[in-house]
Amino acid sequence: MASLKELKNRINSVKSTQKITKAKQMVAAAKLRRAQAAAEAARPYGQRLSAVMASLAGKVTGDGAPLLLRGTGSDQRHLLVVVNTDKGLCGALNANIVKAAKVKARELLAQGKDVSFFLVGKKGRAPIRRDHADAVARQFDTSEVRNPGFAEARAIADELLTMFAEGRFDVAHLVFPVFKSALSQDPVVQQLIPVAASQGEAGAAGSGVVDYEPGEEEILADLLPRFVRTQVFAALLELAASEQGASMTAMDNATRNAGDLINRLTIQYNRSRQAAITTELVEIIAGAEAL
Amino acid sequence: MPLRFELVTPARLVRSEEVHMVVVPGAEGEFGVLEGHAPFLSALKDGPLRVYRTAGSTPETLEIRGGIAEVGDSGLTVLAEDVEEQTAAG
C-alpha cells in the first residue's frame, strides 16, 4: 500500500496530465474546424481540374500522349509516397497510415516488384525504416511550416516529377488518410503517377467541338504536373484535417481516462487515510486500557 | 446577357459570379470572353486577368499565375495556381 503522500503526488500528477490533454483536445477542435474548411475550399479546384483532364485525356491517346499519362510502359519499380504527420498525440492515425503503406509494399513485393518510399512528415520515418531500411528514397520535411500549403505540395510534386523524369520509378502511389469524421480517418492508397484519368464526359466542354490553344497535347503536358500537384495538395489537406480529428478523439479519451484514474486514486487515498486514522485510534484506546 | 465566371485556385474558390466580360491572358495572346463564346480551352501565361462587371465599366484586375481557362456551356472557368488581388477599381 502506497503511503498517503505518494498517493497525493500521484493524483496531482494525473491531474496535470489531464489538464494538458484537455488543452490539446480543445486546440485540436479549434484547428479541426479550420482544417476542414480548408479541405472543403480546395475541392472545387480538384473537381474542375479532373473534369478538364478527363475530357482532354480521352482525346489525346496513343504515342502522342505525354509520359505522365501513359507511363513508362513497365510497372516494375514502385514508389510509395507516404504522407504522415509531424507531431504525435493523434492516436493511431500514423500507425494506420504506416500499416496501409506496409500492406501495399508487401503486396507489391510479393508480386516481385521493387518498392521504394518517399516519406512526407516525421512520424512515418522510424516505423518504415524498421522494415524497409534501404528502400527509403527520400524524406520530405514539412516540420518547419506550421500549415503545409500549396507551396509544400508543389515542392513535393516537383520533386516527384523530377524523379519520374529521371526514370527512377515507374509507378507512384500516394498513401494518405481520408478524413471522414473526427472518429474515423481511413488511409487510402491512390495511384499518382502515371495519372489515372477518369474517363467519361465529365468535362463541361466535352460535348461540342472545342478549340484548343496552343494544342491539345501542349495543354495536357501543362495540365498533368498541375494535376499531380493538386492531388498532393489534397492529400496534405486531408492529412491536416485527419490529424486534428484524430488528435481530438485521442485527447478526449485520454482526458476521460485521466478522470477515471483520478477517481480511483481518490477513493484509494480516502480509504488509506481512514485506515490510518482507525489504526491510530485503536492504538490510543489500547494504550488507555493498558493503564 | 451576363457571363458565368469562376476563378478557382487550389486553396479556394476566388470568384463565382455573373459578369459582362473577362479578358484572359492566354498563352498565345489575350482574349476576351463574352456570353456565348465557343467552347475553348487555353493554357494561360502569368499576367493580369481583367473582369468587366458591366459593359464599359472600369475592369477589376487580378494577377494570376499558372493555369488554364475553360470556356464551356456553363461559362468561363479559370483554374489558376496563384491569384493576387489588385486594387478593386470600379
XYZ file of C-alpha atoms in Angstrom:
381
model
C 0.000 0.000 0.000
C 1.428 3.310 -1.099
C 1.795 5.948 1.525
C -0.604 8.883 1.709
C 1.984 11.313 0.406
C 2.762 9.127 -2.568
C -0.901 8.828 -3.433
C -1.359 12.568 -3.150
C 1.555 13.147 -5.505
C 0.196 10.608 -7.924
C -3.211 12.278 -8.002
C -1.647 15.658 -8.620
C 0.451 14.348 -11.474
C -2.546 12.733 -13.140
C -4.436 15.964 -12.716
C -1.794 17.958 -14.542
C -1.706 15.349 -17.300
C -5.432 15.742 -17.630
C -5.042 19.475 -17.971
C -2.594 19.014 -20.823
C -4.765 16.518 -22.697
C -7.788 18.710 -22.185
C -5.962 21.721 -23.593
C -4.692 19.728 -26.562
C -8.189 18.474 -27.212
C -9.589 21.986 -27.349
C -6.779 23.204 -29.573
C -7.410 20.282 -31.908
C -11.132 21.004 -32.006
C -10.486 24.603 -32.986
C -7.903 23.650 -35.585
C -10.099 20.896 -36.953
C -12.741 23.377 -37.987
C -10.175 25.408 -39.885
C -8.561 22.360 -41.483
C -11.935 21.048 -42.576
C -12.851 24.397 -44.104
C -9.546 24.437 -45.979
C -10.117 20.923 -47.281
C -13.575 21.871 -48.469
C -12.387 25.099 -50.076
C -9.854 23.149 -52.097
C -12.373 20.726 -53.509
C -13.748 22.814 -56.428
C -10.300 23.179 -57.983
C -9.693 19.457 -57.894
C -13.093 18.663 -59.321
C -12.820 21.125 -62.185
C -9.307 20.051 -62.973
C -10.267 16.386 -63.157
C -13.209 17.287 -65.361
C -10.949 19.105 -67.796
C -8.403 16.310 -67.566
C -10.990 13.674 -68.323
C -12.297 15.461 -71.379
C -8.785 16.051 -72.617
C -7.297 12.661 -71.850
C -9.922 10.986 -73.989
C -8.758 12.991 -76.997
C -5.036 12.531 -76.671
C -4.219 8.863 -76.785
C -1.602 6.599 -78.252
C 2.027 7.532 -78.617
C 1.322 11.230 -78.673
C 0.289 11.155 -75.034
C 2.796 12.532 -72.548
C 4.813 10.154 -70.431
C 2.927 11.154 -67.314
C -0.307 9.860 -68.777
C 0.717 6.622 -70.423
C 3.516 5.729 -68.014
C 6.909 4.302 -68.821
C 5.425 1.127 -70.193
C 6.656 -1.014 -67.331
C 5.434 -1.332 -63.793
C 8.464 -2.829 -62.160
C 9.589 -0.054 -59.835
C 7.004 1.343 -57.491
C 7.316 4.380 -55.311
C 5.105 4.770 -52.282
C 4.591 8.350 -51.230
C 3.556 8.078 -47.612
C 2.093 11.190 -46.032
C 2.371 11.254 -42.250
C 2.020 13.911 -39.627
C 4.916 15.696 -37.985
C 3.507 15.612 -34.495
C 2.180 12.872 -32.315
C -0.703 12.943 -29.868
C -3.104 11.874 -32.562
C -3.932 8.333 -31.587
C -3.443 5.545 -34.065
C -3.512 7.778 -37.138
C 0.141 7.441 -38.079
C 0.215 3.776 -37.167
C -2.715 3.189 -39.504
C -1.119 5.089 -42.360
C 2.115 3.184 -41.965
C 0.214 -0.079 -41.774
C -1.592 0.679 -45.036
C 1.719 1.554 -46.688
C 3.334 -1.635 -45.460
C 0.431 -3.774 -46.643
C 0.742 -2.225 -50.094
C 4.513 -2.677 -50.067
C 4.206 -6.327 -49.096
C 1.641 -6.897 -51.810
C 3.926 -5.349 -54.425
C 6.982 -7.214 -53.167
C 5.040 -10.470 -53.315
C 4.420 -9.754 -56.994
C 8.144 -9.372 -57.475
C 8.163 -5.597 -57.867
C 10.679 -3.185 -56.464
C 9.371 -0.841 -53.835
C 10.848 2.371 -52.526
C 9.457 5.025 -50.248
C 9.118 8.769 -50.339
C 8.214 9.916 -46.873
C 6.451 13.130 -46.045
C 6.200 14.054 -42.396
C 8.294 12.950 -39.458
C 6.166 10.312 -37.859
C 6.355 7.764 -40.636
C 10.119 7.614 -40.733
C 11.001 5.348 -37.845
C 8.381 2.627 -38.364
C 9.004 2.381 -42.098
C 12.763 2.387 -41.665
C 12.407 -0.529 -39.308
C 11.029 -2.785 -42.039
C 12.382 -1.215 -45.194
C 15.607 0.436 -44.151
C 17.188 0.533 -47.604
C 14.079 1.409 -49.529
C 13.577 4.932 -48.234
C 14.448 7.049 -51.240
C 13.715 10.461 -49.831
C 12.279 12.163 -46.805
C 10.477 15.415 -47.225
C 10.461 17.649 -44.222
C 7.307 19.590 -43.505
C 8.041 20.169 -39.854
C 9.238 23.737 -40.315
C 5.997 25.111 -41.688
C 3.010 25.265 -39.474
C 0.340 24.507 -42.035
C 1.603 22.703 -45.106
C 0.049 24.578 -48.009
C 0.215 24.626 -51.736
C 3.858 25.691 -51.730
C 4.819 22.467 -49.956
C 2.582 20.425 -52.221
C 4.287 21.996 -55.218
C 7.726 21.249 -53.805
C 6.816 17.621 -53.134
C 5.165 17.138 -56.516
C 8.024 18.795 -58.371
C 10.489 16.507 -56.677
C 8.402 13.507 -57.633
C 8.126 14.720 -61.209
C 11.882 15.204 -61.393
C 12.444 11.712 -60.081
C 9.983 10.396 -62.621
C 11.650 12.297 -65.443
C 14.984 10.826 -64.378
C 13.412 7.418 -64.637
C 13.867 6.422 -61.038
C 10.453 4.802 -60.753
C 7.619 3.666 -62.992
C 4.557 3.967 -60.807
C 3.921 6.173 -57.809
C 1.233 5.640 -55.224
C 0.104 8.160 -52.687
C -0.747 6.855 -49.226
C -2.727 9.289 -47.095
C -5.654 9.335 -44.684
C -9.086 10.402 -45.871
C -10.911 12.453 -43.304
C -14.374 11.029 -42.772
C -15.176 12.297 -39.326
C -13.374 13.061 -36.117
C -13.764 9.394 -35.264
C -12.628 7.758 -38.466
C -9.819 8.556 -40.850
C -9.152 5.758 -43.254
C -5.827 5.562 -45.007
C -6.133 5.053 -48.751
C -3.660 4.185 -51.482
C -4.099 6.173 -54.651
C -2.189 5.956 -57.887
C -0.425 9.241 -58.522
C 1.851 8.642 -61.489
C 1.065 7.771 -64.229
C -2.027 9.887 -63.930
C -5.127 7.756 -63.956
C -7.544 9.956 -65.852
C -11.102 9.078 -65.132
C -12.773 8.541 -68.451
C -16.192 9.850 -69.278
C -17.838 13.003 -70.426
C -17.383 14.779 -67.130
C -15.942 17.830 -68.844
C -18.278 20.728 -69.297
C -16.754 21.389 -72.676
C -16.735 17.733 -73.609
C -19.888 17.922 -75.673
C -19.175 20.154 -78.602
C -16.179 20.863 -80.744
C -13.624 22.524 -78.533
C -10.871 24.813 -79.701
C -7.533 24.305 -78.061
C -4.818 26.848 -77.675
C -1.916 26.142 -78.102
C -2.842 22.486 -78.773
C -4.360 19.526 -77.010
C -1.029 17.897 -76.290
C 0.623 21.070 -75.052
C -2.245 21.784 -72.723
C -2.227 18.231 -71.463
C 1.512 18.386 -70.888
C 0.943 21.540 -68.887
C -2.014 20.123 -67.051
C -0.589 16.803 -65.888
C 2.015 18.207 -63.484
C -0.657 20.537 -62.191
C -2.907 17.595 -61.592
C -0.209 15.747 -59.660
C 0.364 18.849 -57.556
C -3.309 19.173 -56.827
C -3.500 15.575 -55.708
C -0.567 16.011 -53.365
C -2.125 19.195 -52.060
C -5.442 17.464 -51.458
C -3.599 14.718 -49.595
C -1.886 17.292 -47.383
C -5.197 18.923 -46.573
C -6.855 15.622 -45.800
C -3.918 14.796 -43.593
C -4.225 18.075 -41.719
C -7.921 17.519 -41.076
C -7.336 13.896 -40.108
C -4.549 14.822 -37.739
C -6.704 17.284 -35.861
C -9.689 14.955 -35.862
C -7.692 12.010 -34.593
C -5.970 14.202 -32.068
C -9.274 15.479 -30.757
C -10.654 11.976 -30.306
C -7.476 10.616 -28.769
C -7.188 13.510 -26.349
C -10.839 13.205 -25.403
C -10.237 9.585 -24.487
C -7.099 10.487 -22.598
C -8.912 13.164 -20.627
C -11.652 10.742 -19.708
C -9.137 8.068 -18.705
C -7.338 10.548 -16.519
C -10.644 11.440 -14.865
C -11.350 7.774 -14.118
C -7.876 7.319 -12.777
C -8.214 10.345 -10.514
C -11.477 8.979 -9.121
C -9.941 5.609 -8.394
C -6.879 7.129 -6.792
C -9.006 9.472 -4.693
C -11.038 6.563 -3.341
C -7.843 4.714 -2.549
C -6.439 7.817 -0.890
C -9.504 8.275 1.303
C -9.527 4.618 2.279
C -5.915 4.633 3.362
C -6.430 7.891 5.217
C -9.309 6.392 7.159
C -7.362 3.200 7.765
C -4.540 5.270 9.210
C -6.938 7.154 11.498
C -8.560 3.910 12.641
C -5.198 2.360 13.418
C -4.200 5.410 15.394
C -7.432 5.339 17.405
C -7.067 1.656 18.116
C -3.563 2.274 19.348
C -4.655 5.106 21.649
C -7.569 3.118 23.066
C -5.378 0.073 23.599
C -2.847 2.284 25.363
C -5.543 3.827 27.608
C -6.919 0.429 28.540
C -3.488 -0.839 29.489
C -3.152 1.870 32.146
C -26.558 38.570 -71.213
C -24.173 38.001 -68.357
C -21.314 35.572 -68.441
C -20.930 32.995 -65.710
C -17.377 33.377 -64.450
C -15.493 31.222 -61.964
C -11.960 31.700 -60.764
C -10.578 28.802 -58.764
C -7.245 28.282 -57.036
C -6.135 25.173 -55.163
C -6.805 26.962 -51.906
C -10.279 28.276 -52.594
C -12.963 29.425 -54.965
C -11.973 33.037 -55.517
C -14.818 34.231 -57.703
C -18.095 32.795 -58.806
C -20.295 35.447 -60.294
C -22.043 36.815 -63.343
C -20.026 39.378 -65.242
C -20.100 41.104 -68.593
C -16.712 40.174 -69.974
C -13.414 38.736 -68.846
C -10.107 39.349 -70.585
C -7.840 36.367 -70.056
C -4.051 36.269 -70.617
C -3.882 33.236 -72.892
C -0.621 31.533 -73.759
C -0.916 32.798 -77.318
C -2.262 36.216 -76.544
C -5.002 37.828 -74.543
C -8.563 37.026 -75.381
C -11.850 38.361 -74.159
C -14.722 36.096 -73.277
C -18.328 37.196 -73.577
C -21.517 35.237 -73.124
C -21.954 32.662 -75.873
C -18.270 32.148 -76.567
C -17.445 28.963 -78.470
C -16.114 26.055 -76.389
C -12.477 26.773 -75.855
C -9.621 25.549 -73.741
C -6.436 27.524 -73.369
C -3.278 27.432 -71.354
C -2.560 30.709 -69.606
C 0.559 32.721 -69.081
C 1.220 34.721 -65.947
C -0.419 38.061 -66.211
C -3.397 40.236 -65.447
C -6.936 38.941 -65.712
C -9.440 41.725 -66.225
C -13.023 41.395 -65.145
C -15.612 43.791 -66.592
C -18.713 43.626 -64.444
C -20.799 45.654 -66.866
C -20.165 46.930 -70.350
C -17.905 49.951 -70.206
C -17.107 49.739 -66.517
C -13.575 50.007 -65.182
C -12.162 46.492 -65.053
C -11.066 44.763 -61.896
C -7.598 43.356 -62.350
C -6.420 40.112 -60.830
C -2.840 38.949 -61.230
C -2.845 35.225 -61.964
C -0.031 32.742 -62.235
C -0.042 29.379 -63.934
C -3.300 27.959 -65.054
C -5.797 27.181 -67.751
C -9.059 28.684 -68.859
C -12.013 26.672 -69.987
C -14.993 28.062 -71.807
C -17.959 25.754 -71.988
C -21.724 25.818 -71.936
C -21.627 26.685 -68.274
C -19.468 29.757 -68.767
C -15.831 30.558 -68.156
C -13.762 28.694 -65.611
C -10.242 29.850 -64.859
C -8.048 27.467 -62.910
C -5.026 29.328 -61.562
C -2.365 28.215 -59.134
C -1.985 31.605 -57.593
C -4.063 34.768 -57.605
C -3.090 38.182 -56.391
C -5.919 40.595 -55.950
C -5.133 44.088 -57.096
C -6.917 47.198 -56.008
C -10.515 46.543 -56.868
C -11.273 49.545 -59.010
C -14.763 50.002 -60.300
